[in-house]
Coordinates of C-alpha atoms in Angstrom, one line a residue:
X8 CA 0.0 0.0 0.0
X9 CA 1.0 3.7 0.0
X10 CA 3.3 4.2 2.8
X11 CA 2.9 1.7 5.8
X12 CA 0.0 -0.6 4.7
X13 CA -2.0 -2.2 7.2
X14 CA -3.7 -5.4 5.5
X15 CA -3.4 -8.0 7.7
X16 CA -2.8 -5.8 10.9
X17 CA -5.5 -2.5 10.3
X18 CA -6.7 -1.0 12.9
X19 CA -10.1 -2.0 13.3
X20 CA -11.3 1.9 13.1
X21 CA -10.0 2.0 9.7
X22 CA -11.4 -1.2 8.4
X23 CA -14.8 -0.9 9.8
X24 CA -14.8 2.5 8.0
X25 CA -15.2 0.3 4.9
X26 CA -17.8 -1.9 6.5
X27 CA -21.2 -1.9 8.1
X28 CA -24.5 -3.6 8.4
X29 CA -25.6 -5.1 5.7
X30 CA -28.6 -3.5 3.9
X31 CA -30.2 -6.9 3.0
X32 CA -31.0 -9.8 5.1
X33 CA -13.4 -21.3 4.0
X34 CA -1.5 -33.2 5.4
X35 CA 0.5 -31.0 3.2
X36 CA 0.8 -30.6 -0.4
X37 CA 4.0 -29.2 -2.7
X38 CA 3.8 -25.5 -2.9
X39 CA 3.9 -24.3 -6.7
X40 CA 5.2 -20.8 -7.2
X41 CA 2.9 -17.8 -7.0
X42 CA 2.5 -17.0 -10.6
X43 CA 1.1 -20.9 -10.7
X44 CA -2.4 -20.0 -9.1
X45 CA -4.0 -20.2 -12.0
X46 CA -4.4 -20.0 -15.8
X47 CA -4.6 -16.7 -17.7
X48 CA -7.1 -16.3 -20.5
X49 CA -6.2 -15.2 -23.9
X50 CA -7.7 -12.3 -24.9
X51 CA -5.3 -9.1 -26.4
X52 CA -2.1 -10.3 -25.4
X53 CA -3.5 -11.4 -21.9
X54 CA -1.9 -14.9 -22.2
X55 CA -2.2 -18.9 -23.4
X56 CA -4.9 -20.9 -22.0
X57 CA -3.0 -23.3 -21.0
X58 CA -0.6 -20.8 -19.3
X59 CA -0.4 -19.7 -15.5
X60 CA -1.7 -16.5 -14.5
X61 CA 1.2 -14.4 -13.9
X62 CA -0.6 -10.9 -14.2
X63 CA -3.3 -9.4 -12.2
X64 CA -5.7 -6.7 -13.0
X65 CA -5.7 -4.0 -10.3
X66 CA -8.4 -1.1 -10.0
X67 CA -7.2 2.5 -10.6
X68 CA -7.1 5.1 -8.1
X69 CA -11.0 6.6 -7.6
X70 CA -12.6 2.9 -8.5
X71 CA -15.7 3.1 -5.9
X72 CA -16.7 0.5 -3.6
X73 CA -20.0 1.8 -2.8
X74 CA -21.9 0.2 -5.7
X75 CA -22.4 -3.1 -6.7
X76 CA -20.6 -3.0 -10.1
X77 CA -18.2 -4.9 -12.0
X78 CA -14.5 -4.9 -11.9
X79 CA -15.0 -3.3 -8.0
X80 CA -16.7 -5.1 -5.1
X81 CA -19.6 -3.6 -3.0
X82 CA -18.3 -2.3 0.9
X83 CA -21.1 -1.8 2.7
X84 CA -19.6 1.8 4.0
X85 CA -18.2 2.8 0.8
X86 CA -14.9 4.2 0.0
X87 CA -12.9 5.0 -3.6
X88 CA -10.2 2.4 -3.8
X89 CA -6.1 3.8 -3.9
X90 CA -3.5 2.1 -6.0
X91 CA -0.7 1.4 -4.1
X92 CA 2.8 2.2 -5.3
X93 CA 4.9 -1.4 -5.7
X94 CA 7.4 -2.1 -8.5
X95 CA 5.3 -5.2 -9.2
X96 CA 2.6 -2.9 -10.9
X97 CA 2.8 -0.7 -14.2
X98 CA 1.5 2.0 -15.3
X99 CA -2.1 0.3 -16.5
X100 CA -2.4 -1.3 -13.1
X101 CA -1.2 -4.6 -14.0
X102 CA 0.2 -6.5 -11.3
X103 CA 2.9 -8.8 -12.7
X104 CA 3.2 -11.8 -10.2
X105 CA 6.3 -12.4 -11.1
X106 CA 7.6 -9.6 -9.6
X107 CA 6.2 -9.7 -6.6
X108 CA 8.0 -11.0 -3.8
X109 CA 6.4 -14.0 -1.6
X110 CA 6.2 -15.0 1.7
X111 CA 9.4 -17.3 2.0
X112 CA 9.3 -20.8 4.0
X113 CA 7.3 -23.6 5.0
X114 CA 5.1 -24.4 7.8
X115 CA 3.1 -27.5 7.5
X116 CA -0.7 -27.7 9.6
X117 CA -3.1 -30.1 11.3
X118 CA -6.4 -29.3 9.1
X119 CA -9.8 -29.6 11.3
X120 CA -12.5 -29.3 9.1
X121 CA -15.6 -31.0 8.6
X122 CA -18.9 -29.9 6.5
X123 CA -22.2 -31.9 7.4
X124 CA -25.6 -30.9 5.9
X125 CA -29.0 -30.9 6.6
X126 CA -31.7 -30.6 4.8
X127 CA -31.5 -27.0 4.9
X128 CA -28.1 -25.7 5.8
X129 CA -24.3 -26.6 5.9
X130 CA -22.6 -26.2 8.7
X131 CA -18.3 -25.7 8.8
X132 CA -17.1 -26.9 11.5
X133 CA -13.2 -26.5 11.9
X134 CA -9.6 -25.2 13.4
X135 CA -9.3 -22.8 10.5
X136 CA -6.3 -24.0 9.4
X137 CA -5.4 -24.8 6.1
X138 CA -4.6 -28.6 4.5
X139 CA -1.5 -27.5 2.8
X140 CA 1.8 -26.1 3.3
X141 CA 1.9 -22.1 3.6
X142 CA 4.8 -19.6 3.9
X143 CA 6.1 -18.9 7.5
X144 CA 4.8 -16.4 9.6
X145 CA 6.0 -14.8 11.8
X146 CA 7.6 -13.1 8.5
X147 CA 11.8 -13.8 9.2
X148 CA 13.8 -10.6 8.6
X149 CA 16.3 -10.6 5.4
X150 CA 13.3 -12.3 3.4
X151 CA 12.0 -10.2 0.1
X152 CA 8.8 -10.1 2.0
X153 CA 9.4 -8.7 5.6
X154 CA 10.0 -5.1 4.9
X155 CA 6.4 -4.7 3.4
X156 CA 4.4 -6.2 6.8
X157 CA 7.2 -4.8 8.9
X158 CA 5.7 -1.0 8.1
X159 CA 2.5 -2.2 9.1
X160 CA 1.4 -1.6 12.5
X161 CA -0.2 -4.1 14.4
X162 CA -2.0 -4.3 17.4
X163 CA 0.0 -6.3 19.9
X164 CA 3.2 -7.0 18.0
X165 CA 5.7 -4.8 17.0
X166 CA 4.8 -4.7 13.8
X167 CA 2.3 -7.1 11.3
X168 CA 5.7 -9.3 10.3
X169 CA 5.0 -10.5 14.0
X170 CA 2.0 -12.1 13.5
X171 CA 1.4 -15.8 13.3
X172 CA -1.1 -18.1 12.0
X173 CA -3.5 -20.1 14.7
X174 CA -5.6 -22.1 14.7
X175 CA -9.5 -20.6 15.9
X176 CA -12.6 -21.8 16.0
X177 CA -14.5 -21.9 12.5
X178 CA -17.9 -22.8 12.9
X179 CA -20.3 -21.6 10.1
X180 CA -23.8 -22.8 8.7
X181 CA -24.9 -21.2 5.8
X182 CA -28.1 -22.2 3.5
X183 CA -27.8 -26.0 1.6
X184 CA -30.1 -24.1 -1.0
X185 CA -29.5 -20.8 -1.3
X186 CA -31.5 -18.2 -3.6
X187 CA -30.4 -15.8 -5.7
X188 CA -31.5 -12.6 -4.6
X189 CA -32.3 -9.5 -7.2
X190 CA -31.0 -6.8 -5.5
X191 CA -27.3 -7.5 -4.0
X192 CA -25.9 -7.5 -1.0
X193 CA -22.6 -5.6 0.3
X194 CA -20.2 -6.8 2.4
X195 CA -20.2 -6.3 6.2
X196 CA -17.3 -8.7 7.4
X197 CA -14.0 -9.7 6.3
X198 CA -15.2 -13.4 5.9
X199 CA -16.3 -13.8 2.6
X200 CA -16.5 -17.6 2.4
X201 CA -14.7 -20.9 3.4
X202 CA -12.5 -23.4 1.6
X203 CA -12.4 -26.7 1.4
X204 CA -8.7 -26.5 2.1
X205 CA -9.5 -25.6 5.3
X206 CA -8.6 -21.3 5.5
X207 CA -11.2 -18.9 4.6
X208 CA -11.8 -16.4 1.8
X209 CA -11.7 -12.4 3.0
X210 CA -13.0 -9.5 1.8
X211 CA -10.5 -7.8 -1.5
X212 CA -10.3 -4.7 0.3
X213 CA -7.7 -2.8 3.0
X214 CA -6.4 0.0 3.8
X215 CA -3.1 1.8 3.5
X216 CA -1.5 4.1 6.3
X217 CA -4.1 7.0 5.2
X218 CA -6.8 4.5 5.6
X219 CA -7.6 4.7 2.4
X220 CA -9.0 1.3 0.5
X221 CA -6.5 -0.6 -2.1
X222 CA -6.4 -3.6 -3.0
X223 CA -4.1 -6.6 -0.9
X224 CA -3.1 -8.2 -4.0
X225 CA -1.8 -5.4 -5.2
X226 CA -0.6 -3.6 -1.7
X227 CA 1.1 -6.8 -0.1
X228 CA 3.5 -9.9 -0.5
X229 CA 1.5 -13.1 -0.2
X230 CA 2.7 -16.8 0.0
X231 CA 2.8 -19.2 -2.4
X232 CA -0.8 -20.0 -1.8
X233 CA -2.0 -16.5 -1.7
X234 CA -2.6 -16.5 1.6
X235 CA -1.4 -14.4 4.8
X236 CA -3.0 -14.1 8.5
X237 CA -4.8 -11.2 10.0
X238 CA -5.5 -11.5 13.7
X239 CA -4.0 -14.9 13.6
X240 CA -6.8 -16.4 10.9
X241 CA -5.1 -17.8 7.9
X242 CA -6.9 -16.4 4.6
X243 CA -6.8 -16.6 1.3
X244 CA -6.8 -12.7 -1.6
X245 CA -7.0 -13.8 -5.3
X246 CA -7.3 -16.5 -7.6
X247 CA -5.9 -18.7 -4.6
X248 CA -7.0 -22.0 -5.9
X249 CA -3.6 -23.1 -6.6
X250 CA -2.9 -25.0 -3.5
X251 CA -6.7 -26.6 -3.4
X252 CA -7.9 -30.1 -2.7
X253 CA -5.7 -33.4 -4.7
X254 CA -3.0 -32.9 -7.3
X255 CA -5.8 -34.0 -10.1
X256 CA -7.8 -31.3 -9.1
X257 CA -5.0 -28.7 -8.8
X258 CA -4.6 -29.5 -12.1
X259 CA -8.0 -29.1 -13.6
X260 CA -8.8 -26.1 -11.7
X261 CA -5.7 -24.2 -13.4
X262 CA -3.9 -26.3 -16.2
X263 CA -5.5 -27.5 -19.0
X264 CA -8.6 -27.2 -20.4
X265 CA -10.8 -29.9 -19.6
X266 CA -13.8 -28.2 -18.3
X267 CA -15.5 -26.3 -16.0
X268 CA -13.1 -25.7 -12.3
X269 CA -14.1 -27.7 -9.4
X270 CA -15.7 -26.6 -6.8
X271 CA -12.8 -25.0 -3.4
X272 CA -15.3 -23.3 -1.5
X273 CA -18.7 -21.9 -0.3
X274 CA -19.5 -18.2 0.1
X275 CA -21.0 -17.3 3.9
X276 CA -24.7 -17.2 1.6
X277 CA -24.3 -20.8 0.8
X278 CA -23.4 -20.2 -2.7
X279 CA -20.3 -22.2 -4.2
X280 CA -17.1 -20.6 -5.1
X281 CA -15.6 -22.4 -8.2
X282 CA -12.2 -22.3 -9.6
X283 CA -11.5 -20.0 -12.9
X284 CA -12.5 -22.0 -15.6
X285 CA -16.1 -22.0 -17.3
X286 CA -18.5 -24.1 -19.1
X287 CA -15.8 -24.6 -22.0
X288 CA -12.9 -24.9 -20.1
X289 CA -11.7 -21.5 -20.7
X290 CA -10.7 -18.8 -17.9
X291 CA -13.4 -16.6 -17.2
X292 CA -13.3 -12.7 -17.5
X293 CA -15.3 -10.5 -15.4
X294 CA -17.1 -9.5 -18.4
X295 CA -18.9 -13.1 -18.1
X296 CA -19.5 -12.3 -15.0
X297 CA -22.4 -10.0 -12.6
X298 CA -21.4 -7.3 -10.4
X299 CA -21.0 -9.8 -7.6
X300 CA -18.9 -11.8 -9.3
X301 CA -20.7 -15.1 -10.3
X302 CA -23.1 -16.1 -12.9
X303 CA -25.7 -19.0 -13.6
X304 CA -25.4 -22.2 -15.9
X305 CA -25.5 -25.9 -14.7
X306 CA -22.8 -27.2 -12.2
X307 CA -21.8 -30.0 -9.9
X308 CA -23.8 -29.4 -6.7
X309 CA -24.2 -32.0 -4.2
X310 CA -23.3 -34.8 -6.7
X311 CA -26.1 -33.6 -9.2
X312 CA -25.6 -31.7 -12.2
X313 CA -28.0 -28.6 -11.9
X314 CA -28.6 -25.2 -12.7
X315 CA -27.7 -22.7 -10.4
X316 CA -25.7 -19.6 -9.5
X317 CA -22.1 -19.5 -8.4
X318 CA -18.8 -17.4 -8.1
X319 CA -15.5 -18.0 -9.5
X320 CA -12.2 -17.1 -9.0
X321 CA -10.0 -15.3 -11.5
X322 CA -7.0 -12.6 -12.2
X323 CA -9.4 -9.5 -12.4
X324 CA -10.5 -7.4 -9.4
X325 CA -12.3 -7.9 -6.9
X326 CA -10.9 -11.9 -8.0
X327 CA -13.3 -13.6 -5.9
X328 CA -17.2 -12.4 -4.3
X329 CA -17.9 -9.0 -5.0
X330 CA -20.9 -8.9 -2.8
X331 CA -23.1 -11.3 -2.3
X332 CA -26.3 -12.7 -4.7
X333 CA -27.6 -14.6 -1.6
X334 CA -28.6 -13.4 1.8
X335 CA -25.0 -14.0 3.9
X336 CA -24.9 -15.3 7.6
X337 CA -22.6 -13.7 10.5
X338 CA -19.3 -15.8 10.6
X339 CA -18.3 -15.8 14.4
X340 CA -15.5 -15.5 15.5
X341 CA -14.8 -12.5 12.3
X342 CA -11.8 -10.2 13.7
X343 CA -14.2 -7.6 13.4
X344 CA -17.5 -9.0 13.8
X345 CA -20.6 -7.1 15.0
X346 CA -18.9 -4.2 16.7
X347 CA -17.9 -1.3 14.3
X348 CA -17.5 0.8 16.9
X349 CA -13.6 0.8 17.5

């Protein structure tokens, strides 16, 4: 971010200036490099099929987040997003993952997380850790990374390279059948979701020293998986399905074409959260997309085929939910929660 960024550390005055109430009723594996997340889609230059994502589309300075619309997300309190200043991004906001330095290491995690249904909801039940391998955290000092979370302050730690990943207690039920809603929904925590490799999906959005909104792809170092902990809870920014469920479906979800991504995750409305391939195996753009990030055309759900709406996962802003096309639940345990007092 500009300055001393505060993604994974923000004060909680500054975040919940983004957020409110909503307006309308988440063993090991190899860790591939960053720029491996995904596949990129060919469109003007944009890349192969077949090839990893290794750019990201970042908003420009004076994108709102006040209105559901694509290429932005919806913030239930609003703002105009910043474009930080890193050497990973050019001119036209491109953020070139290649460039962008990683969180270095390896810790390896005890995953806790079982989903068991009704015949109405789906309730996560879970340590919050993830399944695979992620960077180490505490950041380490002399790694590319650690000068970009040591600037951050952080309450509690000496700065937000000091902050590790724990385990907390996930327990989430959202609807079995969700229904799309006409009007969309803003966000009003940082959960967004919850993966089936155990961590959970947060909100696009933070804000630099000047608590002013950017984006955390663009502002921050990740690991390997595209993940990083705030308060402790291991999450995941971006088209993170790289380090998702077996090597096979690794593999379809970001190599190859062979059809539509699987499914990594369900959003806190109960609406599934799909890798970035389509119908026809190709990467989806955000112009095949709604506002809140998703779309409708038949899917795997529950070990049926049906037709139904869902989000995916790409390498354009906001990259995951946008806001929500179902009514979402209150995730406890949120590092912010109900009170957006402080």
């Amino acid at each position: 971010m500009i300055g001393a960024t505060r993604s994974t550390a923000v004060a909680a005055g500054a975040l919940c200036a983004l957020l409110g109430p909503a307006t309308a009723p988440a063993g090991s594996a190899a860790v591939p490099g960053p720029w491996r997340a995904a596949a990129a889609a060919v469109h003007g230059g944009w890349g192969a099929d077949d090839a990893p994502i290794t750019r990201l589309r970042t908003p420009p300075t004076g994108t709102s987040i006040a209105s559901p619309a694509r290429d932005t997300l919806y913030a239930c309190r609003g703002g105009t997003l910043t474009r930080p200043d890193r050497p990973w991004i050019d001119a036209h906001g491109v953020i070139d993952v290649r460039r962008r330095p990683f969180v270095s290491g390896t810790m390896h995690w005890h995953k806790v997380l079982r989903v068991t249904t009704t015949p109405t909801t789906r309730h996560f039940k879970g340590n919050g850790l993830p399944g695979h391998a992620t960077g180490r955290f505490p950041v380490r000092k002399g790694t590319p990374a650690y000068k970009y979370y040591a600037e951050i302050p952080a309450h509690g730690y000496p700065n937000a390279a000091a902050i590790p990943i724990e385990p907390w207690n996930l327990d989430v039920t959202v609807p079995r059948r969700p229904v799309a809603r006409a009007t969309p929904t803003c966000i009003a925590q940082l959960t967004t979701g919850m993966a089936l490799a155990g961590g959970t999906f947060h909100l696009e959005v933070a804000t630099d020293a000047e608590d002013r909104p950017v984006d955390p792809n663009a502002a921050l170092p990740l690991d390997r998986c595209w993940g990083h902990p705030y308060d402790t809870q291991y999450h995941y920014h971006g088209p993170s399905q790289t380090c998702f469920g077996a090597a096979g479906s690794r593999r379809r979800a970001g190599r190859g074409r062979s059809g539509h991504s699987p499914l990594v995750g369900y959003a806190i409305d109960g609406f599934g959260i799909y890798g970035p391939r389509g119908e026809d195996g190709r990467i989806v753009r955000n112009k095949d997309l709604d506002v809140c990030h998703g779309h409708t055309h038949a899917i795997m759900w529950d070990g049926k085929k049906v037709v139904m709406y869902h989000y995916h996962l790409n390498g354009e802003y906001p990259y995951s939910i946008g806001c929500f096309r179902g009514t979402p639940v209150t995730v406890p345990g949120d590092p912010h929660g109900h009170d957006w007092s402080h």
